[in-house]
XYZ file of C-alpha atoms in Angstrom:
750
model
C -42.783 5.202 15.699
C -39.597 7.231 15.762
C -38.349 8.962 12.680
C -34.569 9.390 12.774
C -33.296 12.218 10.591
C -29.504 12.302 10.607
C -27.344 15.354 9.949
C -29.814 17.092 7.619
C -33.443 18.103 7.371
C -35.379 18.220 4.158
C -35.697 21.757 2.853
C -38.217 23.088 0.431
C -35.810 23.443 -2.474
C -33.129 21.003 -1.226
C -30.431 23.395 -2.429
C -29.236 24.917 0.840
C -26.429 23.457 2.854
C -25.831 23.122 6.555
C -22.467 24.557 7.574
C -20.372 22.990 10.287
C -17.949 25.290 12.044
C -15.553 22.715 13.370
C -12.378 22.367 11.250
C -14.254 23.321 8.100
C -16.258 20.080 8.145
C -19.640 20.235 6.472
C -21.801 17.213 7.083
C -23.905 16.060 4.194
C -22.138 18.436 1.836
C -19.178 18.307 -0.491
C -18.734 22.101 -0.579
C -16.507 22.305 2.469
C -13.931 19.950 0.964
C -13.838 21.793 -2.362
C -13.702 25.212 -0.668
C -10.862 23.986 1.516
C -8.885 23.205 -1.664
C -9.494 26.644 -3.144
C -8.662 28.535 0.046
C -5.494 26.555 0.609
C -4.345 27.050 -2.981
C -4.870 30.794 -2.769
C -3.011 30.913 0.522
C -0.025 29.002 -0.829
C 0.201 31.234 -3.875
C 0.071 34.420 -1.833
C 2.729 33.093 0.513
C 5.099 32.844 -2.415
C 5.924 29.134 -2.167
C 8.380 27.656 -4.609
C 6.619 27.256 -7.968
C 8.297 23.933 -8.519
C 6.045 22.490 -5.848
C 2.925 24.616 -5.941
C 2.009 24.030 -9.568
C 2.358 20.250 -9.262
C 0.320 20.032 -6.083
C -2.720 21.975 -7.271
C -5.240 21.591 -5.809
C -3.511 20.918 -2.483
C -6.100 19.239 -0.321
C -6.199 17.949 3.185
C -9.170 15.701 3.786
C -11.373 16.723 6.669
C -10.885 14.877 9.964
C -13.000 11.841 10.724
C -14.270 13.099 14.077
C -17.977 13.853 14.095
C -18.962 17.314 15.410
C -22.026 17.658 17.640
C -25.328 18.179 15.808
C -26.420 21.755 15.304
C -29.757 23.456 15.094
C -31.224 22.367 11.712
C -32.642 25.855 11.243
C -29.153 27.378 11.067
C -28.750 27.125 7.300
C -27.141 29.402 4.801
C -26.216 29.504 1.142
C -22.709 28.540 0.046
C -21.144 29.864 -3.131
C -19.545 26.851 -4.743
C -16.303 27.233 -6.640
C -14.588 24.321 -8.347
C -10.800 24.133 -8.123
C -10.592 22.882 -11.694
C -12.932 21.796 -14.458
C -14.123 18.268 -13.676
C -15.465 17.896 -17.224
C -11.895 18.007 -18.507
C -10.609 15.596 -15.914
C -9.498 12.443 -17.732
C -10.237 9.936 -14.969
C -13.810 8.654 -14.631
C -14.483 7.860 -10.976
C -17.172 5.326 -10.127
C -17.750 3.115 -7.102
C -19.994 0.698 -9.059
C -17.575 -1.777 -10.614
C -20.475 -4.088 -11.562
C -23.158 -2.063 -13.282
C -26.703 -3.414 -13.242
C -27.830 -5.073 -16.440
C -31.440 -4.941 -17.604
C -32.240 -8.242 -15.891
C -31.091 -7.136 -12.439
C -32.852 -3.803 -12.941
C -36.088 -5.704 -13.592
C -35.603 -7.611 -10.347
C -35.002 -4.388 -8.408
C -38.200 -2.948 -9.873
C -40.173 -5.906 -8.506
C -40.966 -7.537 -11.858
C -41.693 -11.287 -11.883
C -38.946 -13.648 -13.101
C -38.789 -14.489 -16.807
C -38.444 -18.206 -16.135
C -38.275 -20.572 -13.156
C -36.391 -23.857 -13.488
C -36.248 -26.848 -11.161
C -32.817 -28.429 -10.712
C -34.266 -31.447 -8.897
C -32.022 -31.127 -5.855
C -31.372 -28.361 -3.291
C -28.548 -26.028 -4.226
C -26.542 -26.854 -1.102
C -26.584 -30.530 -2.103
C -25.389 -29.749 -5.626
C -22.604 -27.472 -4.356
C -21.754 -27.507 -0.619
C -19.948 -24.154 -0.774
C -22.446 -21.287 -0.567
C -19.762 -18.788 -1.550
C -19.030 -20.771 -4.709
C -22.737 -20.860 -5.560
C -22.946 -17.089 -5.332
C -19.796 -16.567 -7.418
C -21.096 -18.957 -10.072
C -24.498 -17.259 -10.314
C -22.865 -13.823 -10.444
C -20.412 -14.824 -13.181
C -23.097 -16.498 -15.315
C -25.347 -13.469 -14.950
C -22.604 -11.073 -16.045
C -21.638 -13.309 -18.966
C -25.121 -13.779 -20.415
C -26.839 -10.586 -19.249
C -29.241 -12.289 -16.846
C -29.920 -12.326 -13.113
C -30.181 -15.536 -11.067
C -31.661 -15.991 -7.604
C -32.946 -18.999 -5.611
C -36.741 -19.074 -5.348
C -36.827 -18.746 -1.562
C -33.575 -20.016 -0.016
C -30.447 -21.998 -0.841
C -32.262 -25.163 0.216
C -34.721 -24.712 -2.656
C -34.611 -26.781 -5.816
C -36.027 -23.969 -7.963
C -34.135 -20.998 -9.404
C -35.648 -17.761 -10.705
C -34.072 -16.126 -13.759
C -34.647 -12.587 -15.055
C -33.709 -11.488 -18.566
C -34.653 -11.599 -22.237
C -35.381 -14.751 -24.160
C -31.875 -15.478 -25.433
C -30.107 -14.572 -22.157
C -32.463 -16.809 -20.165
C -32.084 -19.704 -22.636
C -28.290 -19.444 -22.472
C -28.449 -19.186 -18.675
C -30.645 -22.277 -18.354
C -28.226 -24.262 -20.554
C -25.249 -23.108 -18.501
C -26.977 -23.941 -15.191
C -27.759 -27.456 -16.371
C -24.112 -27.957 -17.329
C -23.075 -26.577 -13.948
C -25.420 -29.056 -12.229
C -23.959 -31.958 -14.221
C -20.369 -31.008 -13.434
C -21.215 -30.486 -9.766
C -22.908 -33.908 -9.648
C -19.790 -35.514 -11.138
C -17.559 -33.816 -8.570
C -19.855 -34.878 -5.750
C -19.833 -38.490 -6.989
C -16.041 -38.507 -6.817
C -16.071 -37.019 -3.335
C -18.692 -39.492 -2.043
C -16.646 -42.418 -3.367
C -13.752 -41.459 -1.081
C -13.635 -43.139 2.333
C -14.456 -40.510 4.927
C -15.984 -40.548 8.367
C -17.839 -37.289 7.753
C -19.810 -35.577 5.059
C -17.424 -32.640 5.115
C -14.865 -33.733 2.538
C -15.801 -30.950 0.114
C -15.464 -28.443 2.915
C -12.060 -29.705 4.034
C -10.877 -30.142 0.443
C -11.769 -26.622 -0.728
C -10.811 -24.353 2.186
C -9.511 -25.565 5.510
C -10.427 -24.348 8.961
C -11.875 -21.109 10.195
C -11.402 -19.237 6.918
C -13.820 -21.630 5.218
C -16.351 -21.278 8.043
C -16.135 -17.475 7.992
C -16.598 -17.363 4.226
C -19.569 -19.701 4.359
C -21.192 -17.771 7.190
C -20.877 -14.498 5.275
C -22.174 -16.060 2.073
C -25.229 -17.551 3.782
C -26.001 -14.251 5.472
C -25.728 -12.388 2.175
C -27.881 -14.931 0.354
C -30.642 -14.556 2.941
C -30.651 -10.773 2.520
C -30.721 -10.515 -1.257
C -34.218 -9.021 -1.148
C -32.809 -5.785 0.305
C -31.573 -4.988 -3.201
C -35.194 -4.466 -4.234
C -37.135 -1.289 -3.624
C -39.540 -1.547 -0.660
C -43.232 -1.902 -1.368
C -45.219 1.262 -1.851
C -46.504 2.576 1.483
C -44.416 0.173 3.566
C -43.719 1.489 7.084
C -40.395 1.187 8.940
C -39.322 1.668 12.533
C -36.184 3.661 11.654
C -35.631 6.110 8.811
C -32.588 8.166 7.873
C -32.041 10.856 5.236
C -28.930 12.284 3.661
C -28.901 15.322 1.383
C -26.627 14.565 -1.568
C -24.848 17.297 -3.619
C -26.201 15.966 -6.907
C -25.358 19.136 -8.835
C -21.655 18.493 -8.226
C -21.501 14.681 -8.045
C -24.303 12.752 -9.708
C -25.196 9.820 -7.505
C -26.018 7.539 -10.466
C -22.582 8.204 -11.965
C -20.854 7.338 -8.715
C -22.977 4.444 -7.433
C -24.756 3.199 -10.575
C -28.291 3.699 -11.924
C -29.801 1.797 -8.973
C -27.008 2.635 -6.499
C -25.757 -0.925 -6.877
C -22.434 0.066 -5.318
C -24.342 0.347 -2.030
C -25.583 -3.259 -2.165
C -22.889 -4.154 0.372
C -24.453 -1.740 2.859
C -27.954 -2.987 2.066
C -27.070 -6.603 2.730
C -24.652 -6.084 5.605
C -26.966 -3.834 7.649
C -30.354 -5.137 6.434
C -31.567 -1.765 5.203
C -33.324 -0.404 2.133
C -31.475 2.436 0.394
C -33.247 4.575 -2.191
C -32.176 7.756 -3.919
C -34.780 10.418 -4.640
C -33.183 12.171 -7.614
C -35.834 14.890 -7.789
C -35.061 16.006 -4.223
C -31.413 14.811 -4.235
C -31.898 12.817 -1.028
C -30.811 9.336 0.066
C -33.482 7.553 2.102
C -32.489 4.707 4.413
C -35.191 2.483 5.955
C -34.895 -0.447 8.330
C -36.737 -2.439 10.971
C -33.456 -3.565 12.558
C -32.750 -0.572 14.774
C -31.609 3.026 14.580
C -27.942 2.087 15.012
C -27.859 0.377 11.614
C -29.496 3.330 9.917
C -27.070 5.690 11.615
C -24.089 3.661 10.433
C -25.339 3.492 6.840
C -25.977 7.247 6.663
C -22.468 7.857 8.008
C -21.007 5.479 5.414
C -22.851 7.233 2.595
C -21.441 10.510 3.823
C -17.925 9.048 3.905
C -18.185 8.236 0.205
C -17.865 11.975 -0.428
C -14.477 11.919 1.292
C -13.390 8.998 -0.867
C -14.606 10.755 -4.001
C -12.709 13.923 -3.040
C -9.561 11.882 -2.328
C -9.697 10.013 -5.645
C -10.755 13.029 -7.709
C -7.776 14.987 -6.469
C -5.300 15.796 -9.220
C -2.343 13.346 -9.113
C 0.908 14.836 -7.833
C 3.890 14.614 -10.175
C 7.332 16.050 -9.507
C 10.320 15.984 -11.887
C 13.484 16.774 -9.950
C 17.065 16.780 -11.232
C 19.707 15.497 -8.839
C 23.070 17.271 -9.034
C 25.929 15.082 -10.271
C 28.974 14.572 -8.077
C 31.865 16.974 -8.787
C 34.014 14.337 -10.594
C 31.117 13.524 -12.949
C 29.918 17.109 -13.365
C 29.456 18.486 -16.873
C 28.087 21.949 -17.661
C 25.507 20.950 -20.289
C 22.743 18.428 -20.984
C 21.970 16.819 -24.321
C 19.556 14.051 -25.345
C 19.955 10.756 -27.194
C 17.261 8.665 -28.883
C 15.216 6.540 -26.509
C 12.440 3.944 -26.985
C 9.102 4.562 -28.687
C 6.524 5.273 -25.964
C 2.846 6.121 -25.621
C -0.202 5.346 -27.721
C 1.217 7.262 -30.690
C 4.599 5.518 -30.299
C 6.536 8.776 -30.207
C 10.299 8.576 -29.917
C 11.436 9.473 -26.406
C 14.678 11.219 -25.473
C 17.204 10.206 -22.810
C 18.888 13.220 -21.138
C 22.606 12.837 -20.403
C 25.402 15.152 -19.309
C 27.459 16.804 -22.031
C 30.534 18.986 -22.270
C 34.103 19.011 -21.068
C 35.067 18.111 -17.543
C 35.490 21.178 -15.353
C 38.859 22.260 -14.055
C 39.529 21.571 -10.352
C 39.346 25.282 -9.550
C 35.853 25.476 -11.049
C 34.480 22.697 -8.802
C 35.179 24.282 -5.421
C 31.626 25.485 -4.951
C 29.951 22.430 -6.532
C 29.826 20.359 -3.360
C 27.931 23.011 -1.416
C 25.574 23.658 -4.343
C 24.945 19.949 -4.720
C 24.190 19.619 -1.004
C 21.705 22.506 -1.150
C 20.027 21.064 -4.225
C 19.682 17.613 -2.627
C 18.193 19.198 0.491
C 15.579 21.022 -1.606
C 14.727 17.860 -3.534
C 14.303 15.925 -0.297
C 12.068 18.635 1.161
C 9.869 18.782 -1.949
C 9.611 14.991 -2.102
C 8.615 14.756 1.554
C 6.030 17.540 1.224
C 4.417 15.977 -1.845
C 4.363 12.523 -0.226
C 2.756 13.769 2.981
C 0.064 15.659 1.032
C -0.904 12.494 -0.830
C -0.719 10.246 2.243
C -3.276 12.449 4.023
C -5.996 11.295 1.632
C -4.772 7.725 0.973
C -6.719 6.267 3.991
C -9.915 6.936 2.019
C -8.777 4.894 -1.000
C -10.311 1.448 -1.296
C -8.335 -1.163 -3.207
C -4.876 -2.653 -3.574
C -2.365 0.155 -2.973
C 1.377 -0.031 -2.847
C 4.291 2.369 -2.506
C 7.529 1.544 -4.280
C 10.763 3.256 -5.200
C 11.577 2.041 -8.697
C 14.997 2.320 -10.324
C 15.608 2.652 -14.029
C 16.379 5.046 -16.867
C 14.472 8.310 -17.143
C 13.124 9.244 -20.583
C 11.522 12.477 -21.784
C 8.325 12.161 -23.821
C 7.613 15.887 -24.160
C 9.936 18.741 -23.303
C 10.254 22.371 -24.345
C 13.687 22.078 -25.963
C 15.007 25.225 -27.657
C 14.905 24.787 -31.456
C 18.213 24.303 -33.237
C 20.172 23.786 -30.011
C 22.096 20.560 -29.411
C 22.478 21.064 -25.668
C 21.347 23.338 -22.849
C 22.963 24.220 -19.559
C 22.366 21.973 -16.588
C 20.739 24.827 -14.664
C 18.318 25.599 -17.505
C 17.408 21.917 -17.916
C 16.682 21.549 -14.176
C 14.406 24.610 -14.291
C 12.634 23.880 -17.597
C 11.815 20.280 -16.701
C 9.393 21.594 -14.050
C 7.392 23.601 -16.585
C 3.746 22.546 -17.132
C 3.317 20.082 -19.980
C 6.609 18.257 -19.490
C 6.109 14.513 -19.867
C 8.442 11.787 -18.764
C 8.591 8.163 -17.688
C 10.892 5.636 -16.051
C 12.057 2.763 -18.239
C 12.037 -0.590 -16.492
C 15.638 -1.470 -17.261
C 18.853 -0.633 -15.437
C 20.708 -1.573 -18.683
C 23.572 -3.355 -16.993
C 26.520 -4.251 -19.222
C 27.528 -7.104 -16.957
C 26.693 -10.767 -17.348
C 23.913 -12.279 -15.171
C 26.551 -14.225 -13.216
C 28.458 -11.017 -12.490
C 25.284 -9.148 -11.448
C 24.237 -11.806 -8.949
C 27.785 -12.291 -7.660
C 28.191 -8.574 -6.970
C 24.898 -8.601 -5.035
C 26.090 -11.541 -2.976
C 29.330 -9.720 -2.162
C 27.556 -6.537 -1.022
C 27.437 -7.669 2.585
C 28.149 -4.165 3.820
C 24.807 -2.978 2.376
C 22.511 -6.046 2.269
C 21.666 -9.123 4.277
C 19.372 -12.105 3.800
C 15.659 -11.453 4.347
C 14.921 -14.666 6.215
C 16.769 -15.887 9.292
C 16.899 -19.356 7.718
C 19.244 -17.990 5.042
C 22.807 -17.941 6.330
C 24.265 -15.664 3.633
C 23.284 -13.661 0.560
C 24.202 -16.694 -1.545
C 21.344 -18.610 0.108
C 18.665 -16.142 -1.026
C 16.210 -18.186 -3.149
C 14.721 -16.795 -6.356
C 11.030 -16.114 -6.736
C 9.462 -16.845 -10.125
C 6.403 -15.056 -11.476
C 4.624 -16.207 -14.631
C 3.176 -13.147 -16.395
C 0.793 -14.117 -19.204
C -1.074 -11.655 -21.452
C -4.378 -12.765 -23.012
C -7.582 -11.479 -24.589
C -10.651 -11.646 -22.387
C -12.675 -14.680 -23.547
C -15.992 -12.795 -23.473
C -14.667 -9.383 -24.605
C -12.030 -9.919 -27.238
C -11.011 -6.251 -27.451
C -10.040 -6.232 -23.760
C -6.568 -7.406 -22.746
C -6.026 -9.081 -19.367
C -2.926 -10.163 -17.502
C -2.482 -13.218 -15.288
C 0.270 -13.417 -12.671
C 1.093 -16.647 -10.844
C 3.922 -16.597 -8.285
C 6.106 -19.605 -7.447
C 8.178 -19.558 -4.238
C 10.547 -21.926 -2.406
C 11.765 -22.053 1.188
C 15.477 -21.723 0.368
C 17.887 -21.591 -2.551
C 18.552 -25.347 -2.450
C 14.868 -26.275 -2.433
C 13.688 -27.295 -5.896
C 10.021 -27.595 -4.903
C 8.370 -24.315 -5.878
C 4.755 -23.785 -4.897
C 2.298 -21.578 -6.787
C 0.212 -18.948 -5.012
C -3.238 -17.589 -5.839
C -3.619 -16.250 -9.360
C -3.959 -12.482 -9.801
C -5.959 -11.125 -12.743
C -5.382 -7.486 -13.714
C -6.272 -5.228 -16.614
C -3.810 -5.090 -19.470
C -3.317 -2.957 -22.556
C -3.372 0.813 -22.738
C -4.990 2.773 -19.872
C -8.563 4.005 -20.338
C -10.804 6.459 -18.497
C -11.518 3.956 -15.706
C -7.844 3.143 -15.072
C -6.663 4.449 -11.728
C -3.868 6.988 -12.223
C -1.046 6.783 -9.646
C -1.812 9.362 -6.913
C 1.888 10.170 -6.545
C 4.939 10.029 -8.800
C 8.165 11.793 -7.871
C 11.078 11.381 -10.285
C 14.672 11.954 -9.223
C 16.666 12.260 -12.451
C 20.335 11.362 -12.110
C 22.294 12.511 -15.171
C 25.558 10.680 -14.677
C 27.836 10.021 -17.597
C 30.898 7.793 -17.739
C 33.786 7.790 -20.184
C 35.176 10.232 -22.704
C 33.268 11.806 -25.560
C 34.233 9.107 -28.063
C 33.249 6.249 -25.769
C 29.796 4.694 -25.669
C 27.575 6.593 -23.222
C 25.847 4.969 -20.260
C 23.062 6.529 -18.219
C 22.807 7.120 -14.507
C 20.260 5.187 -12.471
C 17.250 7.434 -11.854
C 14.566 6.574 -9.315
C 10.873 7.150 -8.862
C 8.812 7.271 -5.658
C 5.374 6.017 -6.663
C 2.074 5.246 -4.948
C -0.010 3.167 -7.331
C -3.231 1.157 -7.417
C -3.662 -2.342 -8.815
C -6.307 -2.346 -11.546
C -7.644 -5.776 -10.639
C -10.484 -7.497 -12.484
C -13.716 -8.001 -10.581
C -14.418 -11.618 -9.694
C -17.653 -11.560 -11.713
C -15.595 -10.921 -14.880
C -13.414 -14.010 -14.344
C -15.030 -16.710 -16.464
C -14.759 -20.503 -15.893
C -12.364 -20.704 -18.860
C -10.113 -18.140 -17.185
C -10.234 -20.007 -13.864
C -9.422 -23.273 -15.635
C -6.525 -21.626 -17.452
C -5.111 -20.203 -14.193
C -5.262 -23.630 -12.529
C -3.356 -25.057 -15.470
C -0.323 -22.763 -15.032
C 2.186 -25.053 -13.305
C 5.814 -24.953 -12.224
C 8.129 -27.114 -14.318
C 11.412 -28.053 -12.731
C 14.301 -27.084 -15.026
C 16.973 -29.594 -16.066
C 19.796 -30.188 -13.620
C 22.300 -28.307 -15.776
C 20.052 -25.215 -16.123
C 20.068 -22.197 -13.830
C 17.022 -20.062 -14.820
C 18.426 -17.003 -13.017
C 21.431 -17.142 -15.381
C 20.007 -18.519 -18.622
C 16.396 -17.322 -18.352
C 15.075 -20.859 -18.868
C 11.265 -20.858 -18.635
C 10.100 -22.700 -15.512
C 6.336 -22.684 -16.036
C 3.859 -24.255 -18.414
C 0.429 -23.036 -19.467
C -2.549 -24.896 -20.953
C -3.620 -24.321 -24.589
C -7.216 -23.475 -23.620
C -6.883 -19.712 -24.267
C -4.953 -17.843 -26.986
C -1.859 -16.164 -25.512
C -0.671 -12.771 -26.761
C 2.638 -12.826 -24.917
C 4.354 -14.090 -21.788
C 7.140 -13.037 -19.458
C 8.979 -14.660 -16.597
C 10.029 -12.516 -13.671
C 12.867 -13.871 -11.525
C 13.265 -11.871 -8.309
C 15.915 -11.887 -5.592
C 14.990 -10.084 -2.369
C 17.684 -8.557 -0.159
C 17.183 -6.824 3.175
C 19.053 -3.626 4.059
C 21.467 -3.955 6.946
C 20.644 -0.451 8.178
C 16.942 -1.342 8.419
C 15.930 -5.011 7.955
C 12.309 -4.079 7.153
C 13.497 -2.362 3.938
C 13.752 -4.660 0.939
C 15.579 -4.353 -2.375
C 14.082 -6.506 -5.134
C 16.400 -7.218 -8.037
C 14.349 -8.696 -10.868
C 15.134 -10.248 -14.216
C 12.386 -10.001 -16.869
C 12.524 -12.556 -19.684
C 10.222 -12.357 -22.714
C 9.490 -15.458 -24.789
C 8.543 -14.941 -28.418
C 11.513 -16.429 -30.252
C 12.026 -19.675 -32.114
C 12.941 -21.620 -28.971
C 10.080 -21.285 -26.428
C 12.333 -22.448 -23.582
C 14.750 -19.498 -23.703
C 14.067 -15.752 -23.713
C 14.172 -13.595 -26.809
C 14.937 -10.477 -24.721
C 15.985 -9.775 -21.138
C 15.811 -6.780 -18.821
C 17.063 -6.190 -15.288
C 15.048 -3.961 -12.930
C 15.145 -3.019 -9.258
C 12.717 -1.643 -6.673
C 12.883 -0.682 -3.008
C 10.202 -0.660 -0.304
C 9.574 -0.910 3.421
C 7.442 -3.851 4.521
C 5.666 -1.513 6.930
C 4.251 0.325 3.899
C 2.604 -2.880 2.692
C 1.216 -3.586 6.179
C -0.471 -0.183 6.311
C -1.817 -0.329 2.752
C -3.126 -3.877 3.227
C -5.947 -2.430 5.333
C -7.169 -0.432 2.322
C -7.631 -3.626 0.321
C -10.302 -4.888 2.728
C -12.320 -1.681 3.010
C -15.978 -1.654 2.063
C -17.819 1.316 0.587
C -17.860 4.266 2.982
C -15.049 2.946 5.185
C -11.569 4.394 5.738
C -8.319 2.902 6.989
C -7.470 3.291 10.670
C -3.893 4.466 10.104
C -3.474 8.239 9.981
C -0.246 9.925 8.762
C -1.196 13.083 10.658
C -1.052 11.382 14.067
C 1.610 8.731 13.424
C 4.699 8.984 11.183
C 4.458 6.955 7.997
C 8.269 6.839 7.776
C 9.717 5.423 10.974
C 13.056 6.689 12.303
C 15.751 4.004 12.155
C 18.139 5.437 14.709
C 16.978 6.283 18.220
C 19.634 8.987 18.555
C 18.225 10.930 15.577
C 14.537 10.091 16.048
C 13.808 13.566 17.421
C 15.135 15.281 14.281
C 12.519 16.692 11.836
C 11.396 14.051 9.343
C 14.046 11.638 10.653
C 12.396 8.559 9.155
C 12.100 10.039 5.680
C 15.724 11.255 5.873
C 16.834 7.682 6.651
C 14.884 6.311 3.678
C 16.209 9.036 1.388
C 19.791 8.304 2.432
C 19.444 4.574 1.828
C 17.824 5.111 -1.571
C 20.853 7.174 -2.579
C 23.118 4.341 -1.409
C 21.143 1.768 -3.402
C 21.209 3.995 -6.500
C 24.994 4.308 -6.201
C 25.281 0.525 -5.884
C 23.172 0.061 -9.028
C 25.349 2.611 -10.832
C 28.328 0.347 -10.188
C 26.257 -2.672 -11.181
C 25.708 -1.141 -14.620
C 29.404 -1.233 -15.455
C 31.555 1.207 -17.383
C 32.393 0.476 -21.005
C 35.901 1.509 -21.973
C 35.915 0.183 -25.539
C 33.417 1.744 -27.976
C 33.599 -1.376 -30.154
C 32.437 -3.694 -27.369
C 28.903 -4.895 -28.034
C 26.425 -4.268 -25.256
C 24.781 -7.281 -23.634
C 21.616 -5.292 -22.944
C 18.665 -5.081 -25.290
C 17.808 -2.232 -27.587
C 15.509 0.468 -26.260
C 12.754 -0.704 -28.609
C 12.410 -3.843 -26.489
C 12.000 -2.070 -23.182
C 8.956 -1.608 -20.988
C 7.962 1.307 -18.757
C 6.603 1.011 -15.211
C 3.482 3.068 -15.933
C 1.983 5.190 -18.650
C 3.557 8.544 -19.372
C 3.206 11.170 -16.670
C 2.919 14.908 -16.926
C 4.140 17.734 -14.779
C 0.913 19.717 -14.534
């Protein structure tokens, strides 16, 4: 019987680490990644890099390559002096791979305890509910809701179900299962009453084709392997065994994977292996009778979780960069005006604007060259920060997206000299990069034009935009996309706020039949320790100012390059009441004389089954850039409904964002990753920003230069879209700052 020991050998004290010489990679050890951070930081500081970049990128990491070096002599071991790049105890974000922590009932099952109660449903489970995947989701959701654990007695063809848990949880679970059986029987009676040549109506009705078959095959396989979640019997022998030495003194395995390493259940079931963690010796033990290849793969996946932890534990990169104004708009000073209340403490923010007299023509001769140099530095810093973050993004699992958002920049915290009304533009640009500066981007371009004028100007911008779809002949044919955004309290956890988004789309602008897509549930409310902070946020602050001193001030369109993560809700937390509510959100065709894009008329209805905190309607028009059709500008109207007339909005905002569809294609792979996996795309070997022009493709960073140039063009277009007020007595059609919303929580230049 072979005993396969991968990458490490058990040592007497389990505190020594095997060093790999190739590219600083250290298998089975997190030290190499941390030491790489420290060495690189010290190198960058000694090289005298610009402090505007170095202090925001600390610690600057590059994740080790995925290639596996050849195994070395296990006797070649040495001590490593570990040095942390920063204090993890003070790090705000709590990183865990176990989204569904074990309750006491599941823990009892893992420990091999007998079930608390066994009930007989009278019919096999597959006859009550043909969809195996739906059976598993139902059992999981009921178990999370009542604090129990449910499992078929032997297989899905059994009539008996075993339940673990206390007395009240098991009683509530039994009641819920009986109701589930009754509802399933009623659904089956309706399906059997339909004329059909086959017994597969439920299958065809729920999910059509190969996707249904693939889901059912996976669900059946997982159901048959549930017993791998339990610890193996004492003294049980296996054909293949693997061990992995875990750096428990730096990353506690139970904090990362859960008390019973429940985050690794996917590996247990997928590869038919037992995974146990020996905390006393800080070793993962992998056992299987299914072959050494499976054990090898699981050990490699456990090791890869260190790379994901290092990638996600890396300090987020934040840059605050001031773009130079054009010579005609140049002013020597910067002042601030009152902005919206932001943050948990609802502190008043400040909007920076240009101040002072217009410079004489003789004083602006050198401004163009200075502005060009400043823009070149900003572009270089933005590219460097983006590439640093993209190097570790392949190890992120989840829904990622990169967007360039447009709006108004607001300061939350800034070291403003006391008793001074304004500072010089040069001092403001330097001081905004100091540690502790906090800012955010307000989701409102604050246009002073009417909705008809905004849309008409977009339709006339044929030199910059074109229709996204080939079926649309002109920009006037671009159809709107409606998104119902509803904010609720979680039915089972009243203190937790959740958000439901349902999207309605049509084929063209003349089509009145809008179809709803799959509902998306995300976390709402203020961020907590488990909320994923955006890995990258780069702000380009444009301090334009129009009009004379006695005329109402308007603000330049600033933009933000952001890589963010969707904080989705796990499927086990979505209760039947939430699913029923989501199914009840329907599109309602507006009256013939109503244009929702102009009036903000609400085009969706929601059932009264759950109490609603608030609701918004997002109306989006998508335009493709002529210079690069894969780049999309989304112009969105946000309408909030809390007034006396529920059909029309009480407040309205206009926002815009820019992205390349290729970004979404690359990041879509991250959404399907399992624990220990990484995306196949690699920014080190292939450019993330593609060059648009073949003649300039050989230039350094040609693709990013093309994107940067087009973003500047879009920002200039949005500047014109805002309008210029010439009469100080003219009332603004935009809302007050107190009604506005920010893209994300406040960010800090560390």
